[in-house]
Amino acid sequence: MPPKKKVANEKPILLGRPGNNLKSGIVGLANVGKSTFFQAITKCPLGNPANYPFATIEPEEARVIVPSPRFDKLVELYHPKSEVPAHMTLYDIAGLTKGAHKGEGLGNNFLANIRAVDAVFQVVRCFDDPEIIHINEEVNPIADLDIIADELRLKDIEFAEKHLEGVEKVVRRGGQSMEVKKAKEEAELVSKIIKLLEDGQRVYNQTWTQKEVEIINQMFLLTAKPCIYLLNLSERDYVRKKNKWLMKIKEWVDTRSPGDMIIPISVSLEEKLANMGSDEEREEYCKEIGAQSALPKIIVSMRQKLDLISFFTCGPDEVREWTIRKWYTAPQAAGVIHGDLEKTFILAQVQKYDDVIEYKGDENAVRAAGKLLMKGKDYFVEDGDVIFFKAADGKAR
């Protein structure tokens, strides 16, 4: 019989951990502005930022609210008793130093902590300030980028070589079994990964088949995580959108981390805005200097890098934005609300966000227009869906 044709909307295997409770880590060399950025984005005083290396020893954790105009509009529409926006979990991770892959400095802590997160915000210092010590005694973002990239690559080579040893033991058994055949294919892939790491590349920035992604996900490689580069500028450079390092950093990223995003930020400005007393005061200052906070863009961009989307549950009691990963089926999305809903799922009653807004939250009007959708177990939830789930035990949400 001829092979079955691949279904157009067949669920792909995404690089990284499954699930929607994904975490982002803030990394960089010591004294580049990581902890101050963490405080500004989370509005969470750590009490430990200091002008000396390794002020952060253990990773600090906090959740940040995801900026969501759709959520705000739905709250305005339904006037619910309770409002629950989406969140992202962030970690402030200890500063890295050259030789970290060998355990130097706080290298072992750093690499263990970064292995535990799903994506990386890499803060790169691009400002001069004689009062803030640089661990390498001079501000050189390209050298800083090289240090972190090389440390992560070298550790991944170590991980990959160890993984390869285990796979090759199976290959050496010989024979034509399926296990040996799979081991040969895996050994070939891991050897390919080691080669590209030795050539200075990151695993995340390559094109992989679905079968290869399955294997890579089991290796928990540091360079297999999405990365957004945050270029920490002085407030003056951020406002005027000029800095001598910007083009050089772009060239570095295009070569060493192609496709990854660069976002200029002024941590000193973000700290100043975070410490202002009111939204009106912040808005007035931003208007005065002609620049906006970069934090909303940073949060939304990382959600996109992690393949995260949102669906909503709405009503007079509560409007809530739920976070899921792309390609979740309707039962899986229901399971994010409560595990029993996934097990006893019957159907999802789906309204598209634009239809909810157009018909002012009137479900009967949406139904009359033929736009109230009844979806079963095979439906992949789309970003912005407003959903009411029905389950066999009588529970509904």
mmCIF file of C-alpha atoms in Angstrom:
data_model
loop_
_atom_site.group_PDB
_atom_site.id
_atom_site.type_symbol
_atom_site.label_atom_id
_atom_site.label_comp_id
_atom_site.label_asym_id
_atom_site.label_seq_id
_atom_site.Cartn_x
_atom_site.Cartn_y
_atom_site.Cartn_z
ATOM 1 C CA MET A 1 0.000 0.000 0.000
ATOM 2 C CA PRO A 2 1.240 3.534 -0.705
ATOM 3 C CA PRO A 3 2.412 5.508 2.348
ATOM 4 C CA LYS A 4 -0.151 7.699 4.033
ATOM 5 C CA LYS A 5 0.008 11.340 3.079
ATOM 6 C CA LYS A 6 1.126 13.650 5.850
ATOM 7 C CA VAL A 7 -1.797 15.575 7.271
ATOM 8 C CA ALA A 8 -1.355 19.322 6.743
ATOM 9 C CA ASN A 9 -2.036 20.191 10.380
ATOM 10 C CA GLU A 10 -0.149 17.269 11.905
ATOM 11 C CA LYS A 11 1.273 18.255 15.278
ATOM 12 C CA PRO A 12 5.042 18.918 15.048
ATOM 13 C CA ILE A 13 7.540 18.188 17.809
ATOM 14 C CA LEU A 14 8.864 21.495 19.127
ATOM 15 C CA LEU A 15 12.449 22.008 20.228
ATOM 16 C CA GLY A 16 12.670 22.114 24.017
ATOM 17 C CA ARG A 17 10.560 20.822 26.882
ATOM 18 C CA PRO A 18 6.862 20.108 26.365
ATOM 19 C CA GLY A 19 4.311 21.988 28.418
ATOM 20 C CA ASN A 20 3.363 25.585 29.022
ATOM 21 C CA ASN A 21 5.055 26.306 32.363
ATOM 22 C CA LEU A 22 8.262 27.381 30.666
ATOM 23 C CA LYS A 23 10.922 29.490 32.381
ATOM 24 C CA SER A 24 13.314 32.144 31.070
ATOM 25 C CA GLY A 25 16.702 32.881 32.615
ATOM 26 C CA ILE A 26 18.563 36.190 32.624
ATOM 27 C CA VAL A 27 22.245 35.523 31.970
ATOM 28 C CA GLY A 28 25.437 37.390 31.204
ATOM 29 C CA LEU A 29 28.824 38.206 32.623
ATOM 30 C CA ALA A 30 29.056 39.748 36.075
ATOM 31 C CA ASN A 31 28.129 43.442 36.438
ATOM 32 C CA VAL A 32 26.360 43.868 33.094
ATOM 33 C CA GLY A 33 22.982 44.854 34.632
ATOM 34 C CA LYS A 34 21.236 41.475 35.006
ATOM 35 C CA SER A 35 19.922 41.912 38.539
ATOM 36 C CA THR A 36 18.889 45.526 37.980
ATOM 37 C CA PHE A 37 17.041 44.445 34.836
ATOM 38 C CA PHE A 38 15.384 41.642 36.837
ATOM 39 C CA GLN A 39 14.194 44.115 39.455
ATOM 40 C CA ALA A 40 12.845 46.498 36.837
ATOM 41 C CA ILE A 41 10.971 43.852 34.824
ATOM 42 C CA THR A 42 9.549 42.022 37.843
ATOM 43 C CA LYS A 43 9.171 45.038 40.164
ATOM 44 C CA CYS A 44 10.744 42.707 42.716
ATOM 45 C CA PRO A 45 13.575 44.172 44.861
ATOM 46 C CA LEU A 46 16.264 41.569 45.380
ATOM 47 C CA GLY A 47 18.243 43.566 47.892
ATOM 48 C CA ASN A 48 21.492 42.221 46.476
ATOM 49 C CA PRO A 49 22.551 44.069 43.291
ATOM 50 C CA ALA A 50 26.053 45.299 43.961
ATOM 51 C CA ASN A 51 29.015 46.781 42.178
ATOM 52 C CA TYR A 52 31.155 43.665 42.409
ATOM 53 C CA PRO A 53 31.187 40.321 40.568
ATOM 54 C CA PHE A 54 28.849 37.502 41.615
ATOM 55 C CA ALA A 55 26.465 39.575 43.732
ATOM 56 C CA THR A 56 23.803 37.054 42.713
ATOM 57 C CA ILE A 57 24.725 33.594 44.015
ATOM 58 C CA GLU A 58 21.470 31.643 43.794
ATOM 59 C CA PRO A 59 18.959 32.288 41.005
ATOM 60 C CA GLU A 60 16.129 34.547 42.109
ATOM 61 C CA GLU A 61 12.688 33.733 40.735
ATOM 62 C CA ALA A 62 9.683 35.935 40.018
ATOM 63 C CA ARG A 63 6.670 36.058 37.741
ATOM 64 C CA VAL A 64 5.924 38.952 35.424
ATOM 65 C CA ILE A 65 2.559 39.874 33.965
ATOM 66 C CA VAL A 66 2.431 39.488 30.186
ATOM 67 C CA PRO A 67 1.273 42.706 28.472
ATOM 68 C CA SER A 68 -1.973 41.808 26.691
ATOM 69 C CA PRO A 69 -4.225 44.378 24.980
ATOM 70 C CA ARG A 70 -6.679 41.537 24.217
ATOM 71 C CA PHE A 71 -6.984 40.655 27.907
ATOM 72 C CA ASP A 72 -7.503 44.322 28.801
ATOM 73 C CA LYS A 73 -10.227 44.619 26.161
ATOM 74 C CA LEU A 74 -12.042 41.507 27.410
ATOM 75 C CA VAL A 75 -11.942 42.789 30.992
ATOM 76 C CA GLU A 76 -13.400 46.075 29.773
ATOM 77 C CA LEU A 77 -16.122 44.125 27.942
ATOM 78 C CA TYR A 78 -17.174 41.688 30.695
ATOM 79 C CA HIS A 79 -16.493 43.737 33.873
ATOM 80 C CA PRO A 80 -15.687 40.508 35.760
ATOM 81 C CA LYS A 81 -15.418 40.083 39.518
ATOM 82 C CA SER A 82 -11.935 38.576 39.023
ATOM 83 C CA GLU A 83 -9.168 39.350 36.516
ATOM 84 C CA VAL A 84 -6.293 36.883 35.992
ATOM 85 C CA PRO A 85 -3.684 37.886 33.377
ATOM 86 C CA ALA A 86 -1.017 35.585 31.926
ATOM 87 C CA HIS A 87 2.417 35.372 33.578
ATOM 88 C CA MET A 88 5.966 34.469 32.654
ATOM 89 C CA THR A 89 8.480 33.017 35.127
ATOM 90 C CA LEU A 90 11.912 34.666 35.180
ATOM 91 C CA TYR A 91 15.182 33.711 36.887
ATOM 92 C CA ASP A 92 18.105 35.993 37.665
ATOM 93 C CA ILE A 93 21.101 33.667 37.261
ATOM 94 C CA ALA A 94 24.578 34.166 38.704
ATOM 95 C CA GLY A 95 27.119 35.864 36.434
ATOM 96 C CA LEU A 96 29.316 33.681 34.257
ATOM 97 C CA THR A 97 33.063 33.961 33.838
ATOM 98 C CA LYS A 98 35.632 32.539 31.453
ATOM 99 C CA GLY A 99 36.379 28.933 32.380
ATOM 100 C CA ALA A 100 32.857 28.294 33.721
ATOM 101 C CA HIS A 101 32.588 25.000 31.806
ATOM 102 C CA LYS A 102 35.516 23.804 33.955
ATOM 103 C CA GLY A 103 33.768 24.967 37.126
ATOM 104 C CA GLU A 104 35.712 28.217 37.570
ATOM 105 C CA GLY A 105 34.049 31.125 39.384
ATOM 106 C CA LEU A 106 30.431 30.148 39.911
ATOM 107 C CA GLY A 107 30.523 28.182 36.677
ATOM 108 C CA ASN A 108 28.958 24.994 37.991
ATOM 109 C CA ASN A 109 26.067 26.944 39.518
ATOM 110 C CA PHE A 110 25.604 28.998 36.372
ATOM 111 C CA LEU A 111 25.548 26.066 33.983
ATOM 112 C CA ALA A 112 23.235 24.001 36.185
ATOM 113 C CA ASN A 113 20.821 26.915 36.503
ATOM 114 C CA ILE A 114 20.816 27.733 32.808
ATOM 115 C CA ARG A 115 20.211 24.071 32.006
ATOM 116 C CA ALA A 116 17.054 24.258 34.135
ATOM 117 C CA VAL A 117 15.474 27.117 32.156
ATOM 118 C CA ASP A 118 13.870 26.928 28.728
ATOM 119 C CA ALA A 119 15.085 30.157 27.164
ATOM 120 C CA VAL A 120 17.697 32.825 27.750
ATOM 121 C CA PHE A 121 17.737 36.598 27.970
ATOM 122 C CA GLN A 122 21.426 37.426 27.519
ATOM 123 C CA VAL A 123 22.265 40.884 28.864
ATOM 124 C CA VAL A 124 25.234 42.477 27.083
ATOM 125 C CA ARG A 125 26.843 45.619 28.496
ATOM 126 C CA CYS A 126 27.299 48.377 25.912
ATOM 127 C CA PHE A 127 27.807 51.414 28.150
ATOM 128 C CA ASP A 128 30.893 52.955 29.738
ATOM 129 C CA ASP A 129 30.809 53.885 33.409
ATOM 130 C CA PRO A 130 34.039 54.094 35.444
ATOM 131 C CA GLU A 131 32.025 53.656 38.644
ATOM 132 C CA ILE A 132 30.704 50.225 37.604
ATOM 133 C CA ILE A 133 33.413 47.594 37.530
ATOM 134 C CA HIS A 134 33.677 45.377 34.437
ATOM 135 C CA ILE A 135 34.943 41.899 35.223
ATOM 136 C CA ASN A 136 37.401 42.065 32.290
ATOM 137 C CA GLU A 137 38.434 45.666 33.086
ATOM 138 C CA GLU A 138 37.130 47.053 29.789
ATOM 139 C CA VAL A 139 33.761 47.297 28.055
ATOM 140 C CA ASN A 140 33.885 45.087 24.974
ATOM 141 C CA PRO A 141 30.512 43.475 24.146
ATOM 142 C CA ILE A 142 31.980 41.290 21.379
ATOM 143 C CA ALA A 143 34.513 39.779 23.772
ATOM 144 C CA ASP A 144 31.704 39.260 26.312
ATOM 145 C CA LEU A 145 29.536 37.522 23.701
ATOM 146 C CA ASP A 146 32.455 35.293 22.729
ATOM 147 C CA ILE A 147 33.047 34.266 26.345
ATOM 148 C CA ILE A 148 29.451 33.209 27.009
ATOM 149 C CA ALA A 149 28.990 31.537 23.618
ATOM 150 C CA ASP A 150 32.221 29.590 24.023
ATOM 151 C CA GLU A 151 31.487 28.490 27.582
ATOM 152 C CA LEU A 152 28.048 27.164 26.619
ATOM 153 C CA ARG A 153 29.418 25.458 23.507
ATOM 154 C CA LEU A 154 32.279 23.815 25.367
ATOM 155 C CA LYS A 155 29.915 22.492 28.019
ATOM 156 C CA ASP A 156 27.563 21.194 25.324
ATOM 157 C CA ILE A 157 30.467 19.427 23.603
ATOM 158 C CA GLU A 158 31.168 17.743 26.925
ATOM 159 C CA PHE A 159 27.484 16.756 27.285
ATOM 160 C CA ALA A 160 27.313 15.522 23.683
ATOM 161 C CA GLU A 161 30.513 13.473 23.883
ATOM 162 C CA LYS A 162 29.252 11.761 27.020
ATOM 163 C CA HIS A 163 25.924 11.062 25.317
ATOM 164 C CA LEU A 164 27.748 9.685 22.273
ATOM 165 C CA GLU A 165 29.712 7.244 24.439
ATOM 166 C CA GLY A 166 26.468 5.696 25.668
ATOM 167 C CA VAL A 167 25.008 5.435 22.175
ATOM 168 C CA GLU A 168 28.166 3.890 20.714
ATOM 169 C CA LYS A 169 28.035 1.103 23.317
ATOM 170 C CA VAL A 170 24.754 0.011 21.731
ATOM 171 C CA VAL A 171 26.190 0.326 18.204
ATOM 172 C CA ARG A 172 29.138 -1.909 19.113
ATOM 173 C CA ARG A 173 26.776 -4.768 19.937
ATOM 174 C CA GLY A 174 26.225 -5.141 16.210
ATOM 175 C CA GLY A 175 23.346 -6.938 14.556
ATOM 176 C CA GLN A 176 20.306 -5.737 12.637
ATOM 177 C CA SER A 177 17.931 -5.022 15.519
ATOM 178 C CA MET A 178 15.811 -1.878 15.529
ATOM 179 C CA GLU A 179 17.634 -0.712 18.677
ATOM 180 C CA VAL A 180 21.028 -0.884 16.957
ATOM 181 C CA LYS A 181 19.684 0.807 13.842
ATOM 182 C CA LYS A 182 18.300 3.702 15.921
ATOM 183 C CA ALA A 183 21.574 3.926 17.857
ATOM 184 C CA LYS A 184 23.549 4.265 14.591
ATOM 185 C CA GLU A 185 21.266 7.105 13.443
ATOM 186 C CA GLU A 186 21.547 8.786 16.848
ATOM 187 C CA ALA A 187 25.336 8.457 16.879
ATOM 188 C CA GLU A 188 25.464 10.091 13.451
ATOM 189 C CA LEU A 189 23.308 12.980 14.672
ATOM 190 C CA VAL A 190 25.304 13.512 17.885
ATOM 191 C CA SER A 191 28.558 13.502 15.901
ATOM 192 C CA LYS A 192 27.026 16.142 13.623
ATOM 193 C CA ILE A 193 26.072 18.217 16.690
ATOM 194 C CA ILE A 194 29.593 17.990 18.105
ATOM 195 C CA LYS A 195 31.030 19.141 14.767
ATOM 196 C CA LEU A 196 28.778 22.201 14.503
ATOM 197 C CA LEU A 197 29.520 23.112 18.142
ATOM 198 C CA GLU A 198 33.240 22.851 17.427
ATOM 199 C CA ASP A 199 32.651 25.167 14.443
ATOM 200 C CA GLY A 200 31.222 27.830 16.771
ATOM 201 C CA GLN A 201 27.507 27.322 16.080
ATOM 202 C CA ARG A 202 24.506 26.946 18.389
ATOM 203 C CA VAL A 203 22.172 23.952 18.182
ATOM 204 C CA TYR A 204 19.033 26.136 18.343
ATOM 205 C CA ASN A 205 19.885 28.066 15.188
ATOM 206 C CA GLN A 206 19.986 25.039 12.874
ATOM 207 C CA THR A 207 17.284 23.248 10.888
ATOM 208 C CA TRP A 208 16.382 19.835 12.287
ATOM 209 C CA THR A 209 13.979 17.077 11.268
ATOM 210 C CA GLN A 210 11.229 15.976 13.653
ATOM 211 C CA LYS A 211 13.131 12.768 14.426
ATOM 212 C CA GLU A 212 16.290 14.752 15.197
ATOM 213 C CA VAL A 213 14.353 17.146 17.461
ATOM 214 C CA GLU A 214 13.147 14.168 19.525
ATOM 215 C CA ILE A 215 16.755 13.146 20.189
ATOM 216 C CA ILE A 216 18.018 16.692 20.803
ATOM 217 C CA ASN A 217 15.278 17.293 23.365
ATOM 218 C CA GLN A 218 16.578 14.349 25.401
ATOM 219 C CA MET A 219 20.072 15.878 25.592
ATOM 220 C CA PHE A 220 19.092 19.144 27.379
ATOM 221 C CA LEU A 221 21.787 21.122 25.590
ATOM 222 C CA LEU A 222 22.514 24.699 26.658
ATOM 223 C CA THR A 223 22.812 25.974 23.083
ATOM 224 C CA ALA A 224 19.491 24.357 22.109
ATOM 225 C CA LYS A 225 17.608 27.098 23.989
ATOM 226 C CA PRO A 226 16.192 30.188 22.257
ATOM 227 C CA CYS A 227 18.081 33.363 23.103
ATOM 228 C CA ILE A 228 17.197 37.043 22.980
ATOM 229 C CA TYR A 229 20.150 39.436 23.240
ATOM 230 C CA LEU A 230 19.425 42.493 25.390
ATOM 231 C CA LEU A 231 21.886 45.273 24.639
ATOM 232 C CA ASN A 232 22.198 47.372 27.784
ATOM 233 C CA LEU A 233 22.788 50.963 26.658
ATOM 234 C CA SER A 234 23.093 54.195 28.558
ATOM 235 C CA GLU A 235 19.836 56.144 28.719
ATOM 236 C CA ARG A 236 21.306 58.727 26.326
ATOM 237 C CA ASP A 237 22.243 56.124 23.694
ATOM 238 C CA TYR A 238 18.904 54.331 24.084
ATOM 239 C CA VAL A 239 16.923 57.522 23.523
ATOM 240 C CA ARG A 240 18.956 58.581 20.478
ATOM 241 C CA LYS A 241 19.125 54.973 19.176
ATOM 242 C CA LYS A 242 22.856 55.143 18.603
ATOM 243 C CA ASN A 243 25.779 53.207 20.049
ATOM 244 C CA LYS A 244 29.184 52.337 18.593
ATOM 245 C CA TRP A 245 28.685 48.630 19.295
ATOM 246 C CA LEU A 246 25.266 48.038 17.710
ATOM 247 C CA MET A 247 26.364 47.098 14.187
ATOM 248 C CA LYS A 248 29.260 44.982 15.450
ATOM 249 C CA ILE A 249 26.908 43.047 17.715
ATOM 250 C CA LYS A 250 24.425 42.550 14.877
ATOM 251 C CA GLU A 251 27.214 41.114 12.723
ATOM 252 C CA TRP A 252 28.218 38.791 15.569
ATOM 253 C CA VAL A 253 24.647 37.541 16.074
ATOM 254 C CA ASP A 254 24.105 37.070 12.329
ATOM 255 C CA THR A 255 27.210 34.868 12.243
ATOM 256 C CA ARG A 256 27.113 33.028 15.574
ATOM 257 C CA SER A 257 23.402 33.019 16.446
ATOM 258 C CA PRO A 258 21.539 33.618 13.154
ATOM 259 C CA GLY A 259 17.856 34.419 13.411
ATOM 260 C CA ASP A 260 17.946 35.354 17.095
ATOM 261 C CA MET A 261 16.555 38.687 18.199
ATOM 262 C CA ILE A 262 18.457 41.751 19.402
ATOM 263 C CA ILE A 263 16.590 44.240 21.609
ATOM 264 C CA PRO A 264 18.268 47.456 22.794
ATOM 265 C CA ILE A 265 17.380 48.390 26.357
ATOM 266 C CA SER A 266 18.563 50.896 28.929
ATOM 267 C CA VAL A 267 18.525 49.165 32.304
ATOM 268 C CA SER A 268 19.224 52.491 34.006
ATOM 269 C CA LEU A 269 16.119 53.966 32.337
ATOM 270 C CA GLU A 270 14.006 50.923 33.240
ATOM 271 C CA GLU A 271 15.164 51.205 36.849
ATOM 272 C CA LYS A 272 14.262 54.895 36.874
ATOM 273 C CA LEU A 273 10.788 54.186 35.445
ATOM 274 C CA ALA A 274 10.200 51.310 37.887
ATOM 275 C CA ASN A 275 10.948 53.621 40.822
ATOM 276 C CA MET A 276 8.490 56.313 39.731
ATOM 277 C CA GLY A 277 5.346 56.625 41.795
ATOM 278 C CA SER A 278 2.626 56.376 39.155
ATOM 279 C CA ASP A 279 1.857 55.343 35.583
ATOM 280 C CA GLU A 280 1.111 58.982 34.782
ATOM 281 C CA GLU A 281 4.585 60.012 35.961
ATOM 282 C CA ARG A 282 6.189 57.272 33.840
ATOM 283 C CA GLU A 283 4.150 58.233 30.776
ATOM 284 C CA GLU A 284 5.053 61.882 31.184
ATOM 285 C CA TYR A 285 8.772 61.122 31.465
ATOM 286 C CA CYS A 286 8.721 58.815 28.410
ATOM 287 C CA LYS A 287 6.931 61.509 26.434
ATOM 288 C CA GLU A 288 9.495 64.061 27.568
ATOM 289 C CA ILE A 289 12.518 61.986 26.450
ATOM 290 C CA GLY A 290 10.834 60.577 23.334
ATOM 291 C CA ALA A 291 11.343 56.895 24.177
ATOM 292 C CA GLN A 292 9.314 54.037 25.630
ATOM 293 C CA SER A 293 10.145 51.184 27.993
ATOM 294 C CA ALA A 294 11.458 48.087 26.203
ATOM 295 C CA LEU A 295 9.996 45.689 28.794
ATOM 296 C CA PRO A 296 6.646 44.905 27.088
ATOM 297 C CA LYS A 297 8.425 44.045 23.827
ATOM 298 C CA ILE A 298 10.943 41.872 25.687
ATOM 299 C CA ILE A 299 8.254 39.798 27.441
ATOM 300 C CA VAL A 300 6.093 39.328 24.347
ATOM 301 C CA SER A 301 9.111 38.454 22.174
ATOM 302 C CA MET A 302 10.235 35.705 24.555
ATOM 303 C CA ARG A 303 6.751 34.164 24.581
ATOM 304 C CA GLN A 304 6.937 34.018 20.801
ATOM 305 C CA LYS A 305 10.395 32.404 20.924
ATOM 306 C CA LEU A 306 9.024 29.760 23.303
ATOM 307 C CA ASP A 307 6.082 29.036 20.948
ATOM 308 C CA LEU A 308 3.620 30.132 23.625
ATOM 309 C CA ILE A 309 0.111 31.301 22.788
ATOM 310 C CA SER A 310 -2.959 32.298 24.794
ATOM 311 C CA PHE A 311 -6.588 31.325 25.046
ATOM 312 C CA PHE A 312 -9.216 32.994 27.230
ATOM 313 C CA THR A 313 -12.096 31.994 29.471
ATOM 314 C CA CYS A 314 -14.570 34.819 29.934
ATOM 315 C CA GLY A 315 -17.680 35.603 31.923
ATOM 316 C CA PRO A 316 -19.087 37.920 34.593
ATOM 317 C CA ASP A 317 -17.248 36.010 37.344
ATOM 318 C CA GLU A 318 -13.781 35.886 35.765
ATOM 319 C CA VAL A 319 -11.737 36.799 32.716
ATOM 320 C CA ARG A 320 -8.545 34.765 32.577
ATOM 321 C CA GLU A 321 -5.749 34.464 30.029
ATOM 322 C CA TRP A 322 -4.280 30.955 29.900
ATOM 323 C CA THR A 323 -0.851 30.174 28.489
ATOM 324 C CA ILE A 324 -0.279 27.067 26.374
ATOM 325 C CA ARG A 325 2.287 25.967 23.832
ATOM 326 C CA LYS A 326 1.423 25.928 20.133
ATOM 327 C CA TRP A 327 -0.242 22.778 18.851
ATOM 328 C CA TYR A 328 -2.120 21.997 22.050
ATOM 329 C CA THR A 329 -5.339 20.136 21.344
ATOM 330 C CA ALA A 330 -8.590 21.251 22.949
ATOM 331 C CA PRO A 331 -8.421 18.513 25.659
ATOM 332 C CA GLN A 332 -4.820 19.477 26.480
ATOM 333 C CA ALA A 333 -5.846 23.120 26.813
ATOM 334 C CA ALA A 334 -8.714 22.083 29.080
ATOM 335 C CA GLY A 335 -6.195 20.143 31.170
ATOM 336 C CA VAL A 336 -4.291 23.372 31.876
ATOM 337 C CA ILE A 337 -7.408 24.596 33.690
ATOM 338 C CA HIS A 338 -7.943 21.304 35.536
ATOM 339 C CA GLY A 339 -6.660 17.781 34.916
ATOM 340 C CA ASP A 340 -10.176 16.307 35.165
ATOM 341 C CA LEU A 341 -11.351 18.470 32.279
ATOM 342 C CA GLU A 342 -8.816 16.823 29.972
ATOM 343 C CA LYS A 343 -9.807 13.311 31.060
ATOM 344 C CA THR A 344 -13.563 13.893 30.714
ATOM 345 C CA PHE A 345 -13.484 16.345 27.791
ATOM 346 C CA ILE A 346 -16.540 16.320 25.501
ATOM 347 C CA LEU A 347 -16.212 19.446 23.369
ATOM 348 C CA ALA A 348 -14.877 22.980 23.205
ATOM 349 C CA GLN A 349 -17.243 25.795 22.434
ATOM 350 C CA VAL A 350 -14.972 28.274 20.631
ATOM 351 C CA GLN A 351 -15.396 31.927 19.773
ATOM 352 C CA LYS A 352 -12.710 33.857 17.952
ATOM 353 C CA TYR A 353 -11.470 36.928 19.809
ATOM 354 C CA ASP A 354 -12.430 39.322 16.985
ATOM 355 C CA ASP A 355 -15.981 37.913 16.956
ATOM 356 C CA VAL A 356 -16.321 38.358 20.730
ATOM 357 C CA ILE A 357 -15.304 41.997 20.366
ATOM 358 C CA GLU A 358 -17.504 42.582 17.301
ATOM 359 C CA TYR A 359 -20.592 41.176 19.045
ATOM 360 C CA LYS A 360 -19.722 42.794 22.396
ATOM 361 C CA GLY A 361 -19.494 39.521 24.296
ATOM 362 C CA ASP A 362 -23.022 38.437 23.295
ATOM 363 C CA GLU A 363 -22.723 34.676 22.746
ATOM 364 C CA ASN A 364 -26.236 34.440 21.274
ATOM 365 C CA ALA A 365 -25.325 37.021 18.644
ATOM 366 C CA VAL A 366 -22.150 35.082 17.783
ATOM 367 C CA ARG A 367 -24.233 31.891 17.486
ATOM 368 C CA ALA A 368 -26.845 33.631 15.313
ATOM 369 C CA ALA A 369 -24.049 34.773 12.983
ATOM 370 C CA GLY A 370 -22.923 31.153 12.613
ATOM 371 C CA LYS A 371 -19.569 31.891 14.253
ATOM 372 C CA LEU A 372 -19.904 29.846 17.455
ATOM 373 C CA LEU A 373 -17.720 26.801 16.765
ATOM 374 C CA MET A 374 -18.101 23.342 18.325
ATOM 375 C CA LYS A 375 -14.726 21.610 18.333
ATOM 376 C CA GLY A 376 -13.729 18.091 19.328
ATOM 377 C CA LYS A 377 -10.632 16.312 20.571
ATOM 378 C CA ASP A 378 -8.616 16.877 17.390
ATOM 379 C CA TYR A 379 -8.930 20.666 17.384
ATOM 380 C CA PHE A 380 -5.675 22.587 17.794
ATOM 381 C CA VAL A 381 -6.345 25.666 19.913
ATOM 382 C CA GLU A 382 -5.471 28.913 18.132
ATOM 383 C CA ASP A 383 -3.990 32.033 19.674
ATOM 384 C CA GLY A 384 -6.760 34.271 21.015
ATOM 385 C CA ASP A 385 -9.523 31.654 21.147
ATOM 386 C CA VAL A 386 -12.225 32.319 23.747
ATOM 387 C CA ILE A 387 -13.298 28.869 24.919
ATOM 388 C CA PHE A 388 -15.979 27.241 27.047
ATOM 389 C CA PHE A 389 -15.189 23.572 27.753
ATOM 390 C CA LYS A 390 -17.787 20.866 28.361
ATOM 391 C CA ALA A 391 -16.864 17.684 30.220
ATOM 392 C CA ALA A 392 -18.542 14.333 30.904
ATOM 393 C CA ASP A 393 -18.746 14.735 34.687
ATOM 394 C CA GLY A 394 -20.922 17.802 34.309
ATOM 395 C CA LYS A 395 -18.103 20.253 34.907
ATOM 396 C CA ALA A 396 -17.729 23.079 32.431
ATOM 397 C CA ARG A 397 -15.468 26.069 32.182
#
